[in-house]
Structure formats: structure tokens, C-alpha cells
XYZ file of C-alpha atoms in Angstrom:
740
model
C -0.283 -11.656 -8.320
C 2.865 -11.606 -10.343
C 4.154 -14.384 -12.519
C 7.622 -15.298 -13.792
C 10.012 -12.400 -14.044
C 10.735 -12.191 -17.769
C 14.166 -11.018 -18.739
C 14.136 -11.786 -22.434
C 15.860 -9.140 -24.517
C 15.798 -6.661 -21.681
C 12.094 -6.010 -21.332
C 9.937 -3.889 -18.747
C 8.099 -2.826 -15.131
C 5.717 -0.340 -13.114
C 4.344 1.289 -9.985
C 0.614 1.959 -9.775
C -0.480 5.535 -9.358
C -2.243 4.633 -6.109
C 0.777 3.179 -4.295
C 1.851 6.145 -2.116
C -1.723 6.736 -0.979
C -2.322 3.032 -0.335
C 0.887 2.593 1.603
C -0.080 5.436 3.866
C -3.706 4.310 4.168
C -2.928 0.676 4.854
C -0.089 1.339 7.243
C 2.431 -0.412 5.025
C 6.059 0.551 5.216
C 8.204 2.504 2.803
C 11.485 0.656 2.995
C 14.653 2.614 2.413
C 16.882 0.231 0.516
C 17.719 -1.624 -2.639
C 17.661 -5.307 -3.516
C 19.722 -7.049 -6.176
C 17.571 -8.054 -9.146
C 15.518 -11.135 -8.332
C 15.516 -14.329 -10.323
C 11.936 -15.247 -9.598
C 9.929 -18.337 -10.288
C 6.313 -17.444 -9.646
C 5.348 -14.770 -7.216
C 2.183 -12.988 -6.453
C 1.881 -9.230 -6.101
C -1.681 -8.852 -5.104
C -0.376 -5.859 -3.533
C -1.324 -2.968 -5.795
C 2.306 -2.187 -6.454
C 5.114 -3.686 -8.441
C 8.662 -4.714 -8.954
C 11.169 -2.815 -11.017
C 14.402 -4.471 -12.154
C 17.150 -2.481 -13.803
C 20.313 -3.684 -15.478
C 23.294 -2.042 -13.838
C 25.035 -1.510 -17.178
C 22.035 0.149 -18.837
C 21.788 3.903 -19.202
C 18.777 6.138 -18.721
C 18.819 8.933 -21.306
C 17.511 12.409 -20.672
C 13.754 12.743 -21.047
C 13.815 13.453 -24.776
C 10.695 13.076 -26.884
C 12.240 10.172 -28.801
C 13.023 8.377 -25.523
C 9.465 8.935 -24.287
C 8.020 7.728 -27.587
C 10.163 4.584 -27.469
C 8.933 3.789 -23.948
C 5.308 4.267 -24.996
C 5.769 2.052 -28.063
C 7.436 -0.716 -26.038
C 4.753 -0.539 -23.335
C 1.790 -0.651 -25.708
C 3.373 -3.462 -27.745
C 3.756 -5.566 -24.598
C 0.156 -4.932 -23.602
C -1.138 -5.757 -27.078
C 0.768 -9.038 -27.267
C 0.653 -10.311 -23.692
C -2.185 -8.763 -21.688
C -4.867 -11.233 -20.598
C -7.697 -9.056 -21.897
C -6.487 -5.744 -23.377
C -9.224 -3.186 -23.720
C -9.787 -1.093 -26.816
C -7.890 2.194 -26.683
C -10.962 3.986 -27.960
C -12.504 7.383 -27.255
C -13.966 6.277 -23.913
C -10.582 5.020 -22.767
C -8.897 8.187 -24.035
C -11.304 10.459 -22.180
C -10.634 8.680 -18.901
C -6.848 8.914 -19.300
C -7.183 12.598 -20.260
C -9.319 13.453 -17.235
C -7.410 11.346 -14.707
C -3.999 12.656 -15.731
C -5.019 16.299 -15.541
C -6.584 15.690 -12.124
C -3.425 14.022 -10.867
C -1.258 16.899 -12.033
C -3.658 19.468 -10.602
C -5.961 17.829 -8.013
C -6.919 21.158 -6.455
C -7.703 22.767 -9.845
C -5.468 25.646 -8.854
C -2.823 25.423 -11.598
C -4.447 24.967 -14.987
C -6.779 27.618 -16.391
C -9.986 26.956 -18.268
C -8.215 28.159 -21.423
C -5.631 25.405 -20.898
C -8.353 22.794 -20.753
C -9.629 24.138 -24.074
C -6.106 23.724 -25.467
C -5.975 20.118 -24.210
C -9.490 19.204 -25.399
C -8.514 18.192 -28.994
C -6.529 15.321 -27.449
C -9.345 14.129 -25.212
C -10.640 11.388 -27.483
C -7.467 10.485 -29.392
C -4.966 9.652 -26.649
C -5.443 5.951 -27.320
C -4.588 6.462 -30.973
C -1.486 8.445 -30.003
C -0.345 5.707 -27.648
C -0.733 3.058 -30.354
C 1.409 5.251 -32.613
C 4.070 5.588 -29.910
C 3.522 9.306 -29.521
C 4.038 11.377 -26.373
C 2.601 14.556 -27.929
C -0.257 14.977 -25.441
C 2.106 14.597 -22.499
C 4.540 17.198 -23.814
C 1.797 19.689 -24.670
C 0.431 19.360 -21.138
C 3.834 19.478 -19.459
C 4.828 22.696 -21.252
C 1.684 24.380 -19.909
C 2.134 22.764 -16.498
C 5.677 24.146 -16.225
C 4.438 27.630 -17.056
C 1.499 27.458 -14.633
C 3.674 26.194 -11.785
C 5.852 29.287 -12.100
C 2.784 31.543 -12.213
C 1.124 29.796 -9.276
C 4.307 30.185 -7.248
C 4.132 33.951 -7.739
C 0.430 33.996 -6.829
C 1.199 31.969 -3.717
C 4.060 34.245 -2.631
C 1.877 37.309 -3.062
C -0.888 35.866 -0.881
C 1.267 34.289 1.833
C 3.240 37.526 2.332
C 0.109 39.502 3.239
C -2.058 39.342 6.366
C -4.396 36.333 6.330
C -7.717 36.508 8.150
C -10.231 33.802 9.020
C -13.354 35.771 9.830
C -15.464 35.415 6.686
C -18.061 32.655 6.324
C -16.724 30.947 3.186
C -16.171 27.250 2.525
C -13.550 25.133 0.795
C -14.268 21.879 -1.052
C -11.417 19.491 -0.284
C -12.079 17.091 -3.164
C -11.990 19.555 -6.045
C -11.676 17.180 -8.996
C -15.235 17.837 -10.200
C -15.017 21.606 -9.822
C -14.298 23.853 -12.816
C -10.819 25.203 -13.472
C -10.297 28.958 -12.939
C -11.386 31.072 -15.913
C -9.384 34.164 -14.937
C -6.313 35.241 -12.999
C -8.595 36.722 -10.354
C -10.445 33.441 -9.895
C -7.164 31.519 -9.712
C -5.930 33.881 -6.990
C -9.184 33.341 -5.095
C -8.741 29.563 -5.307
C -5.193 29.887 -3.958
C -6.435 32.035 -1.069
C -8.822 29.217 -0.154
C -6.140 26.545 -0.558
C -3.749 28.477 1.697
C -6.365 29.259 4.349
C -7.471 25.631 4.487
C -3.853 24.435 4.769
C -3.082 26.934 7.552
C -6.229 26.084 9.530
C -5.628 22.358 9.151
C -2.037 22.621 10.355
C -3.125 24.932 13.173
C -5.649 22.408 14.434
C -3.215 19.510 14.086
C -0.727 21.480 16.171
C -3.468 22.335 18.680
C -5.653 19.234 18.395
C -7.652 19.972 21.543
C -8.700 23.352 20.243
C -7.623 24.852 23.568
C -6.423 28.097 21.996
C -9.618 28.498 20.017
C -12.274 28.786 22.677
C -15.802 30.113 22.358
C -14.730 33.362 24.013
C -11.689 33.678 21.796
C -12.904 33.376 18.220
C -9.541 34.476 16.821
C -6.391 32.389 16.508
C -3.451 32.289 18.870
C -0.977 34.685 17.183
C 2.136 32.550 17.755
C 0.509 29.321 16.614
C -1.071 31.072 13.639
C 2.316 32.496 12.605
C 3.942 29.066 12.956
C 1.221 27.490 10.821
C 1.592 30.112 8.095
C 5.361 29.594 8.155
C 4.874 25.842 7.836
C 2.535 26.188 4.844
C 4.880 28.706 3.238
C 7.829 26.335 3.551
C 5.895 23.301 2.348
C 4.527 24.972 -0.776
C 7.848 26.652 -1.545
C 9.473 23.230 -1.617
C 6.531 21.862 -3.600
C 6.927 24.469 -6.344
C 10.674 23.887 -6.509
C 10.439 20.097 -6.668
C 7.577 20.214 -9.183
C 9.810 21.302 -12.066
C 13.434 20.740 -11.041
C 15.740 17.782 -11.621
C 13.921 14.623 -12.651
C 10.491 16.271 -12.487
C 9.737 15.782 -16.187
C 10.686 12.090 -15.943
C 8.446 11.678 -12.894
C 5.529 13.396 -14.629
C 6.021 11.242 -17.718
C 6.018 8.074 -15.598
C 2.826 9.338 -13.955
C 1.250 9.877 -17.379
C 2.166 6.450 -18.709
C 1.100 4.774 -15.481
C -2.242 6.591 -15.687
C -2.654 5.308 -19.225
C -1.875 1.656 -18.505
C -3.875 1.527 -15.268
C -6.974 2.355 -17.318
C -6.434 -0.954 -19.116
C -6.684 -2.680 -15.772
C -5.843 -1.406 -12.275
C -2.888 -3.749 -11.758
C -1.040 -3.173 -15.008
C 1.472 -0.476 -14.221
C 4.577 1.298 -15.471
C 7.610 1.988 -13.274
C 10.420 4.327 -14.174
C 13.933 2.795 -14.092
C 14.888 3.871 -10.575
C 11.713 2.940 -8.687
C 12.115 -0.251 -6.589
C 9.586 0.088 -3.783
C 7.791 -3.192 -4.373
C 10.978 -5.196 -4.726
C 12.113 -4.171 -1.254
C 8.675 -4.822 0.205
C 8.168 -8.289 -1.270
C 11.642 -9.595 -0.396
C 12.209 -7.942 2.979
C 15.883 -7.594 2.011
C 17.572 -4.568 0.472
C 20.487 -2.156 0.479
C 19.934 1.045 2.398
C 20.345 2.444 5.888
C 17.726 0.299 7.624
C 14.895 2.603 8.577
C 11.139 2.425 8.324
C 9.470 5.641 7.196
C 6.188 6.955 8.519
C 4.116 9.965 7.559
C 2.459 12.566 9.785
C 0.684 15.228 7.811
C 3.244 16.439 5.280
C 6.239 15.249 7.314
C 8.128 12.014 6.720
C 9.733 10.689 9.867
C 11.749 7.723 11.101
C 9.125 5.342 12.393
C 11.574 2.587 13.263
C 15.314 1.951 13.141
C 15.870 -1.634 11.993
C 18.122 -3.851 14.046
C 21.475 -4.544 12.392
C 21.193 -1.857 9.735
C 23.644 1.024 9.171
C 21.385 3.534 10.958
C 21.060 1.209 13.960
C 24.817 0.632 14.169
C 25.660 4.311 13.831
C 23.424 5.469 16.674
C 22.964 8.763 14.789
C 19.410 8.190 13.567
C 16.661 8.308 16.186
C 13.066 7.175 16.064
C 10.708 10.122 15.435
C 13.424 12.046 13.596
C 11.733 14.172 10.923
C 13.530 13.968 7.567
C 14.362 17.484 6.406
C 16.615 16.817 3.409
C 18.279 13.916 1.572
C 21.354 14.029 -0.632
C 20.545 13.885 -4.352
C 22.626 12.189 -7.045
C 25.075 15.101 -6.990
C 25.552 14.681 -3.252
C 23.753 17.949 -2.473
C 21.228 18.005 0.368
C 17.796 18.490 -1.197
C 14.742 19.473 0.894
C 12.077 16.764 0.659
C 8.975 18.849 1.417
C 6.400 18.246 -1.288
C 8.020 14.998 -2.468
C 6.106 11.737 -2.681
C 7.092 9.251 0.053
C 8.272 6.713 -2.528
C 10.503 9.357 -4.121
C 12.212 9.989 -0.783
C 12.621 6.249 -0.167
C 14.232 5.873 -3.587
C 16.695 8.678 -2.799
C 17.754 6.931 0.415
C 18.318 3.597 -1.338
C 21.465 2.900 -3.284
C 24.290 0.506 -3.997
C 25.901 -1.404 -1.146
C 28.847 0.476 0.331
C 27.909 3.875 -1.094
C 27.451 6.913 1.150
C 24.276 8.849 1.848
C 23.731 12.113 3.747
C 20.495 13.051 5.448
C 19.383 16.059 7.408
C 17.054 15.081 10.257
C 15.617 16.727 13.333
C 13.806 15.678 16.452
C 10.534 17.620 16.912
C 11.332 21.091 18.240
C 15.086 20.744 17.688
C 17.464 22.107 15.064
C 18.286 19.909 12.046
C 21.475 17.840 12.121
C 23.311 16.222 9.216
C 24.085 12.503 9.339
C 26.438 10.664 6.975
C 25.982 6.905 6.611
C 27.213 4.082 4.430
C 24.527 1.947 2.811
C 24.536 -1.735 3.662
C 22.412 -4.844 3.407
C 19.341 -4.935 5.621
C 17.081 -7.926 6.159
C 13.784 -6.719 7.538
C 12.430 -8.963 10.267
C 9.848 -6.615 11.766
C 6.776 -7.368 9.684
C 7.293 -11.079 9.190
C 5.069 -13.881 10.401
C 4.688 -14.047 14.164
C 2.582 -15.940 16.646
C 1.107 -15.752 20.124
C -0.926 -17.901 22.513
C -4.385 -16.889 23.696
C -5.322 -18.301 27.106
C -9.083 -18.540 27.640
C -10.889 -20.609 30.231
C -7.953 -22.969 30.585
C -7.627 -23.570 26.845
C -4.660 -22.492 24.779
C -5.374 -21.146 21.310
C -2.661 -20.392 18.765
C -2.610 -17.182 16.759
C -0.505 -16.591 13.619
C -0.253 -13.180 11.976
C 1.045 -12.789 8.416
C 1.177 -9.247 6.931
C 2.486 -10.215 3.473
C 3.417 -13.301 1.468
C 7.069 -12.276 1.194
C 9.775 -14.163 -0.677
C 12.673 -16.114 0.763
C 15.371 -13.387 0.674
C 18.314 -15.820 0.520
C 16.496 -18.360 -1.655
C 17.836 -21.225 0.487
C 14.481 -22.731 1.501
C 14.801 -21.392 5.042
C 12.857 -18.189 4.681
C 9.822 -16.685 3.023
C 6.279 -16.525 4.325
C 5.528 -20.223 3.805
C 8.564 -21.374 5.793
C 8.122 -18.783 8.535
C 4.445 -19.623 9.061
C 5.359 -23.313 9.311
C 7.909 -22.458 11.996
C 5.348 -20.425 13.946
C 2.869 -23.322 13.711
C 5.576 -25.692 14.960
C 6.146 -23.346 17.889
C 2.415 -23.407 18.685
C 2.280 -27.187 18.403
C 5.122 -27.470 20.901
C 2.956 -25.408 23.251
C 0.067 -27.872 22.685
C -2.525 -25.367 21.527
C -6.071 -26.647 20.978
C -6.666 -24.705 17.768
C -5.141 -22.001 15.561
C -6.310 -18.674 14.131
C -4.518 -17.406 11.005
C -4.939 -13.633 10.657
C -4.690 -12.348 7.079
C -6.283 -8.962 7.630
C -4.612 -6.279 5.499
C -2.423 -8.902 3.826
C -2.278 -7.657 0.227
C -0.634 -10.751 -1.215
C 2.845 -11.606 -2.434
C 4.668 -14.798 -3.334
C 2.676 -17.569 -5.039
C 5.141 -20.345 -4.137
C 4.782 -19.305 -0.504
C 0.979 -19.468 -0.697
C 1.204 -23.023 -1.993
C 3.840 -23.889 0.628
C 1.639 -22.442 3.370
C -1.324 -24.500 2.145
C 0.930 -27.525 2.647
C 1.115 -26.728 6.363
C -2.645 -27.154 6.715
C -3.759 -29.472 3.857
C -2.773 -32.989 2.769
C -0.962 -33.182 -0.603
C -3.143 -31.765 -3.406
C -2.483 -31.587 -7.168
C -3.934 -28.064 -7.177
C -4.970 -25.514 -4.567
C -5.458 -22.861 -7.263
C -5.402 -22.647 -11.061
C -3.740 -20.091 -13.340
C -5.126 -19.368 -16.799
C -3.742 -17.215 -19.599
C -5.096 -16.779 -23.114
C -4.137 -20.302 -24.149
C -3.196 -22.490 -21.194
C -4.447 -23.620 -17.796
C -2.174 -24.881 -15.037
C -2.773 -26.079 -11.494
C -0.562 -25.109 -8.557
C -0.299 -27.722 -5.824
C 2.137 -29.876 -3.854
C 2.941 -33.598 -3.668
C 4.144 -33.723 -0.083
C 3.810 -31.720 3.079
C 6.590 -29.517 4.365
C 8.298 -29.546 7.733
C 4.997 -29.124 9.581
C 1.540 -30.537 8.949
C -1.154 -29.244 11.295
C -4.517 -31.034 11.263
C -6.268 -29.412 14.223
C -9.100 -26.840 14.369
C -8.439 -23.824 12.149
C -10.063 -20.398 11.624
C -8.915 -17.744 9.125
C -9.616 -14.053 9.830
C -9.908 -11.704 6.810
C -11.069 -8.202 5.892
C -11.585 -6.033 2.801
C -7.806 -5.624 2.434
C -7.166 -9.346 2.322
C -6.092 -9.664 -1.313
C -4.683 -11.969 -3.961
C -2.306 -14.477 -2.418
C -4.286 -14.177 0.806
C -7.476 -14.840 -1.134
C -5.924 -17.945 -2.701
C -5.112 -19.315 0.748
C -8.504 -18.371 2.217
C -10.375 -19.834 -0.758
C -8.403 -23.091 -0.586
C -9.095 -23.468 3.142
C -12.801 -22.826 2.494
C -13.173 -25.005 -0.610
C -11.407 -27.987 0.973
C -13.515 -27.524 4.153
C -10.291 -27.139 6.096
C -11.135 -23.933 7.963
C -13.905 -21.530 8.881
C -13.405 -18.114 7.278
C -14.397 -15.111 9.430
C -14.407 -11.420 8.537
C -15.985 -8.708 6.400
C -18.673 -9.250 3.752
C -15.952 -10.122 1.244
C -12.218 -9.867 0.754
C -10.622 -7.444 -1.734
C -11.485 -9.370 -4.907
C -8.284 -9.410 -6.967
C -8.171 -12.488 -9.164
C -5.599 -11.473 -11.759
C -1.937 -12.374 -12.073
C 0.822 -10.090 -13.285
C 4.221 -10.629 -14.898
C 7.055 -8.223 -14.197
C 8.897 -7.295 -17.388
C 12.049 -5.308 -17.995
C 11.960 -2.941 -20.960
C 14.774 -1.406 -22.913
C 16.993 -1.590 -25.941
C 20.105 -3.717 -26.275
C 23.253 -1.880 -27.270
C 26.376 -3.068 -29.057
C 29.414 -3.319 -26.716
C 31.833 -3.668 -29.665
C 30.679 -0.305 -30.998
C 30.545 1.278 -27.551
C 26.743 1.510 -27.610
C 25.260 0.938 -24.176
C 21.971 -0.726 -23.317
C 19.120 1.757 -22.873
C 16.812 1.239 -19.929
C 13.124 1.997 -20.468
C 12.090 0.974 -16.969
C 9.747 -1.916 -16.374
C 6.094 -2.798 -16.345
C 3.810 -5.042 -14.405
C 1.471 -6.701 -16.861
C -1.736 -8.625 -16.206
C -1.227 -11.878 -18.110
C -3.295 -14.413 -16.167
C -6.276 -14.928 -13.911
C -6.412 -17.388 -11.064
C -9.323 -19.571 -10.072
C -10.467 -21.482 -7.044
C -10.546 -25.275 -7.306
C -14.322 -24.908 -7.774
C -13.694 -23.082 -11.067
C -14.950 -19.769 -9.659
C -12.776 -16.663 -9.930
C -12.121 -14.452 -6.919
C -12.027 -11.471 -9.299
C -14.423 -8.762 -8.035
C -16.324 -11.122 -5.720
C -13.381 -12.005 -3.481
C -13.843 -14.670 -0.823
C -17.101 -14.508 1.101
C -16.561 -15.604 4.718
C -18.592 -18.354 6.340
C -19.207 -15.949 9.215
C -19.573 -12.216 8.530
C -18.652 -9.982 11.454
C -19.200 -6.639 9.730
C -19.458 -5.151 6.222
C -16.247 -3.096 6.524
C -13.483 -2.778 9.101
C -11.564 0.116 7.534
C -12.209 3.738 6.591
C -12.703 4.269 2.852
C -10.796 1.143 1.782
C -11.585 0.395 -1.886
C -12.172 -3.110 -3.198
C -11.352 -4.372 -6.676
C -14.945 -3.828 -7.798
C -14.561 -0.092 -7.090
C -11.984 0.329 -9.877
C -13.480 1.259 -13.228
C -10.932 -0.706 -15.255
C -11.112 -3.929 -13.218
C -11.474 -7.068 -15.337
C -14.744 -8.958 -15.214
C -15.278 -12.075 -13.146
C -16.012 -15.471 -14.684
C -15.980 -19.213 -14.012
C -14.365 -22.137 -15.821
C -14.749 -25.917 -15.871
C -12.055 -27.624 -13.792
C -11.268 -31.222 -12.756
C -13.223 -32.522 -9.790
C -11.631 -32.191 -6.372
C -12.411 -33.859 -3.053
C -13.101 -31.670 -0.025
C -12.060 -32.899 3.392
C -14.713 -34.254 5.700
C -15.647 -31.749 8.385
C -14.735 -33.109 11.823
C -16.768 -30.394 13.532
C -20.406 -29.269 13.397
C -20.321 -26.505 10.771
C -23.975 -25.486 11.171
C -23.632 -25.299 14.948
C -20.547 -23.073 14.711
C -22.111 -20.690 12.175
C -25.461 -20.453 13.970
C -23.818 -19.723 17.318
C -21.649 -17.030 15.765
C -24.543 -15.358 13.966
C -26.512 -15.250 17.228
C -23.603 -13.733 19.151
C -22.905 -11.147 16.432
C -26.551 -10.065 16.270
C -26.499 -9.499 20.034
C -23.137 -7.726 20.077
C -23.681 -3.939 19.790
C -19.999 -3.272 19.030
C -20.246 -4.135 15.332
C -23.314 -1.935 14.763
C -21.592 0.920 16.585
C -18.480 0.572 14.399
C -20.652 0.562 11.261
C -22.316 3.799 12.375
C -18.898 5.307 13.106
C -17.718 4.513 9.578
C -20.858 6.035 8.076
C -20.467 9.211 10.125
C -16.799 9.558 9.173
C -17.682 9.165 5.506
C -20.451 11.761 5.668
C -18.424 14.329 7.624
C -15.377 13.908 5.372
C -17.403 14.867 2.306
C -18.680 18.166 3.715
C -17.175 21.465 2.499
C -14.769 22.895 5.075
C -15.446 26.316 6.541
C -12.638 28.859 6.315
C -13.993 30.682 9.340
C -11.716 29.859 12.280
C -14.426 29.103 14.816
C -16.566 27.049 12.421
C -13.530 25.184 11.099
C -12.607 24.299 14.666
C -16.086 22.881 15.297
C -15.962 20.769 12.123
C -12.408 19.595 12.764
C -13.013 18.575 16.361
C -16.250 16.834 15.441
C -14.495 14.719 12.810
C -11.565 14.082 15.150
C -13.962 12.989 17.888
C -15.703 10.464 15.645
C -12.324 9.157 14.423
C -11.178 8.773 18.033
C -14.467 7.081 18.854
C -13.989 4.702 15.926
C -10.546 3.702 17.230
C -11.929 3.203 20.730
C -14.942 1.221 19.486
C -12.552 -1.171 17.737
C -11.174 -2.062 21.152
C -12.692 -4.273 23.802
C -13.711 -2.892 27.192
C -10.866 -3.403 29.655
C -12.743 -6.106 31.567
C -13.012 -8.143 28.331
C -9.361 -7.989 27.245
C -7.980 -11.265 25.940
C -5.170 -12.908 27.881
C -2.322 -13.307 25.403
C 1.260 -14.380 25.913
C 4.233 -14.763 23.640
C 4.831 -18.092 21.948
C 8.243 -19.646 22.629
C 9.866 -22.799 21.293
C 9.866 -25.512 23.940
C 12.662 -27.408 22.191
C 15.137 -24.522 22.480
C 16.694 -23.413 25.764
C 15.690 -19.820 26.710
C 19.338 -18.798 27.144
C 19.945 -19.681 23.470
C 17.308 -17.173 22.479
C 18.467 -13.583 22.958
C 16.228 -11.191 21.027
C 17.124 -7.517 20.785
C 15.420 -5.627 23.654
C 13.738 -3.289 21.170
C 12.324 -6.253 19.245
C 11.002 -7.693 22.506
C 9.381 -4.350 23.267
C 7.770 -4.229 19.803
C 6.507 -7.787 20.251
C 4.941 -6.945 23.611
C 3.322 -3.833 22.140
C 1.891 -6.029 19.383
C 0.491 -8.492 21.940
C -1.022 -5.646 23.966
C -2.833 -4.442 20.849
C -4.132 -7.926 20.079
C -5.600 -8.286 23.562
C -7.963 -5.351 22.827
C -9.030 -6.480 19.327
C -12.829 -6.684 19.128
C -12.740 -8.762 15.924
C -10.214 -11.211 17.333
C -12.429 -11.750 20.391
C -15.328 -13.009 18.267
C -12.936 -15.077 16.130
C -11.731 -16.731 19.350
C -15.350 -17.575 20.176
C -15.733 -19.161 16.743
C -12.612 -21.268 17.241
C -13.851 -22.381 20.667
C -17.087 -23.579 19.053
C -15.105 -25.448 16.390
C -13.105 -27.167 19.147
C -16.215 -27.862 21.210
C -18.033 -29.521 18.301
C -14.941 -31.280 16.975
C -14.520 -35.055 16.787
C -10.834 -34.726 17.779
């Protein structure tokens, strides 16, 4: 959750080290665009990312030591003065930063040598002291060695990849290598690289031949053509990786990674963002400057997942869905291969100022690359906004509202943002005379605090506070004095999971504490109860002397915690549903409590509040649900699937072709089974139809055909949702036992 955007004396911002992995894992989008700097009131970024604002007239110097030191000093000063509960930068803290940074630079332990680790060891317990002194010495010592080892590793790689590669021996490869020792000799390093290459080739081979049809029991070898293609793919990917690792802005990127590693050990949501990184800003506002595409990731490839209606790419007709991005023009206008780049880095390259040009090289699978030249323009993303549908069951109509993120009002005119859009969807459902409503906040990682409060006003009578914010010295309640355009008083159920976080937890907690809704979902929600402020950092220049402002980037700083109206914090514990369907719905999704540096939970004394009187039989609804869930084998099957996936994923991978195939197909089969088990049998599909305004003539409503297709695809997916089916049963019981 992020608080007021502070712009005093050109301050600071950040992107957590986990963002690229989380975006991919959670299915969130990497938006190619740029938004003008926001003037924010309060907004919540319970999303584990952050906003970066940069003054257009500020300069970003080369990555000199003095510039790095100044950034460190400014960052640590902000943390010391403003952080809600700064931890001591002691030897324990230092050791964690030391270990985590080295593992992020070299996760496979294939670059650094054991002798390098010995060289780095004197810094292991004093990094905190260095940071307090504004020193980047440890970073620069490590980077100098890293640069050297990258060049050496590239030569080792070229030597191995140019020779025949066999897959007959019975050796294994540990995928998660962070706890393994670093190589102690050139020979051992070469052996590690042989394993890395063989694993990469076999993995790509099996992804290209997912059925294993060319690797039969009779044919223990590999198909020569597919093997050659896989080796070529790995060769190209790593060649680009080595090049991008040390060229251009590489040192700046590695420094940002170092500083972000350091601050995230103070708490997982405090983060540093280099000047040009704006991923969170685009995500939270849904409005930006770019070409209007949504990026997806398949293996190591980034591709065009969706072309957004009305954007430059859409209007040009030159960019196609499923186009693989081969290269993007850099700041010099030269096409730069993107293999080995982080997804957020590619998205940042595609963004730019309105009206500027951008060149991309893209290719449909199996076709030759083509170069496309586009002009950046404003794009307002409408794809992942609030939407609704109507579930028809036994003659009753139930409303369903899905909200993926508490996004801001992009035009700031009161006619946008998550709170307004949800109200409009509820109005649509009311016009269709639904008997009850389900609000689905699964995988909603948070967002705008004003929109959370506004959304509460759609379902609650006026309240002085639906949540409280507390910093070191003050406590303030966030509420509303009057309802908005819509006030719905009917039966309500909220569906959550372990990725329901922050702003979503505020809404869920308020609905639960005021007895307004039944909460259904996993054992608990994510458990993020802290609030962050986005700060600009830099140094003011002197225009009269021709001295420009210097931009240090920005940081996202944990300044406050938020509390339920009961005085209990959602930190760590999250919101515990009234009805638990299953412990976990997702594969390996961490909760707040899984992060070492997460702040502790606590409770405070707050003014009394008055819950609403239940107009339904709460005990009846819960008891019925618990009985149904205990008799439903689907949830136990899904739990076993998740356990099996976790166990198989941890096993060392064989580098023997036939054994690797067996392991790969076994894991693929259980993943496929997991996806299937999350769907209802065909004879139990829910009957769902689109929700349309009854007060607007159909001929006045002309959605883009592709949007209509996406909407229908979304509805088709909902109809198979095993969790939604039980949530529908809960809502039916609420209606049945209601006094309405």
C-alpha cells in the first residue's frame, strides 16, 4: 500500500527484486508504455512493485562511484528518518545482503569462483556499515570480478557449445543451485557449464517436443534435427545473455539490483527503482505512452500476448498477436537483441515519450523476423479492468464482479478507477435484478486506497473508518460520509486466495468485520499490512549557473501500517475466510510470512465500531458449506496435485536423455492434471452470460469484436471454475436463509 507521493526537494523510488518473477508467476501484464508523473493523494501498492517518477529536466549521470555513493546515502537517510520500523544494519543484516546479492548475480553458481567468494568475504558482515557511510565499495569490488568472470564464462560456453554434446551418461543437475558451492577450479567451472548447457538443451528439446514422441523407448537418442535446433537456441540465448550482461547500462542495472537487494532486507516492500523504470506506474494507472501491447513470456521468449484496442500497434496493423520480440531499438536507435534481458527491461525500452518513434523486430513462430516502425501514443488499458457477468442457476440470477487490481482513475475526473468501475458493474447487475453478488478478488494484489474506500461505499452505509493507518506518531481513519452512485444492500460473498493482498485485504476485512459479507477462499490471504510512500530522489541544480537537476531514481518506503476496525493488523496473518475451501490454490505462491524481512504483526486499541446485523443465518451457511466441502473430492485432489508438483520440482534433473524425458513428462502430466482438476466436469459447468445495461439501447453499445471475443473467453473460463461453483453454493445459502 502506497501513501502520498512526496515530491519535496526532488526525492526518491524502487522496484522490488521479485517483480519480474512475480509478474510471470501471477499472470500479470508487462505494459509497454509510459505515464506522465502522477499527482497522487493516497494509493495502495500492495502489489509487490512500485512507482518511479522522474523529472523530465533531470539528468542521469554515468554510473560513477560518487553518483552511486550519493544514491546510497540518500536512500539510507530516507529509511533512517521515515521508515516505520527500520531494522539495524548489523552483521546479520549484512550477511543476508551479501549472500542474496551474490546469488542474484550468479544463481547457477557458474560465474564466480571459490577464490572470488574468499575475496568478497571481508565485506560479509560490514555491508550495513558501508551503506550507512554512503559507500558503494562492496558493489564495485563485486562488479569488477563479475565483469571479468562473464568474459571468461563466455569463452568456456563457446568452447563447450561448439563441440559434440551427448546425453548418455547418468548424471544429474540441481536446478536450484544457490546452496551449492562455487567452483574451486577452472575444470570444475567447465563441468558446471557442461551441466547447465545440457539441462538447457534438454529442457528446450522437450518443450519443443512436449509429447516426447521423438524420444521413444526404442529410440533412446534424440532426434538429430530437433537436437540441433535446441543447441542452436541455447547458443543464441546465452550469447545474447553474455553480451547484455556487461554492455550499455549493465552496470547501472546491477547497481540498482544491489541497492534493491539491500533495502528489501529492511522489509520486503521497501524498494529502490532506477530512474528509467516505470513498470508499476503503468500497471496501477492503466494509462501510459507506448505502442499498446501486452507482453507474455514463453520459456525465454517474450511475445505479443495482446494488441490493445486503439493503441499505435492496433492502428498500424503491423504487430500481430503471438509475434515473438526479437530486438528493440535502444536509445541510439539501433536494434538490440533482447535475449537474456529481463521482461521489465524490454518493457522499459518499448516505452517512451508521446510522439516519439520506436523500432521493433518481431517474428511469427517459424517465420523470418520483420522490422516494424511505430510512433508512441497514449494508451488507456481497458482489458484487465473490473467486469461482471450473470450466473443463472435453478432460475435464480446471481451477479459476479471480477476486479484484478485496485487501479487509479487515469483521467482523475471521478469517472474511472476501480471504485467507480465496480460501482458501474454493480449498477449493471442491479438493472438485471440479480438475487445476490459475488466479488472475486483472487490474485488482486492491491492498488489505490481511495478506490478501496470508494468501493466499500458501494456495499456499506457511511462509516467514519473502514481501515486505519498508523505511522510512528499518528493514527488516522479512512472512511466515507456518503455513499456513491450505487449502494447495494443485498446478499454478498467475497472470494479470495493467497494472492489477495493489501487493498484487497482491506476490502475483505471491512466486509467481514462489519458482517456485510461472507468471505470464502484459502486458509488466509497474502498478509500484507504495511503502507508505502513513493519518493523521488535527487539533487537540485542551479539553472542560473547552468547546473541541471540530478536524478537519483526513486524509492518505495514503508512508512505506515494499516489496521482493521477491530484494531488487528492484517500483517502476516492476512484475512482468514469464514469458509475455507482449500489451503492453497496456486503453485508455490509465497505469502508475506514467507519473507524473512517482513515486519511483525500487532494490534492496537481503536474506537468502537458497530457491525451490521446479519440478515441471514450465518451458522447455517457456514455449516452447509463445510459439509459440502468435506464431501467434495475435488479440493483434496487439488491439494495432492500441489504437493506432488512441489516434490517433483525439487528433484535433481537427470542429464540422460531418456531419464530426463521420463521426469519431464511426469511433471508435465501432474501440471496438466492440476489444471484439469481446477475445472468442473462438463456436466457441472455453470451457466453464465454477459451482463448488459438494461437502461442503454443495444445499438448504442458497439464493443470491438476482439473485446467481445475476449469477454466470451473469460466467461467460458468462469463456467468451469471449481472454486466459483462452491462460492455460488454459499451465496445460494445466504439468499435462502436471508430475511430479504
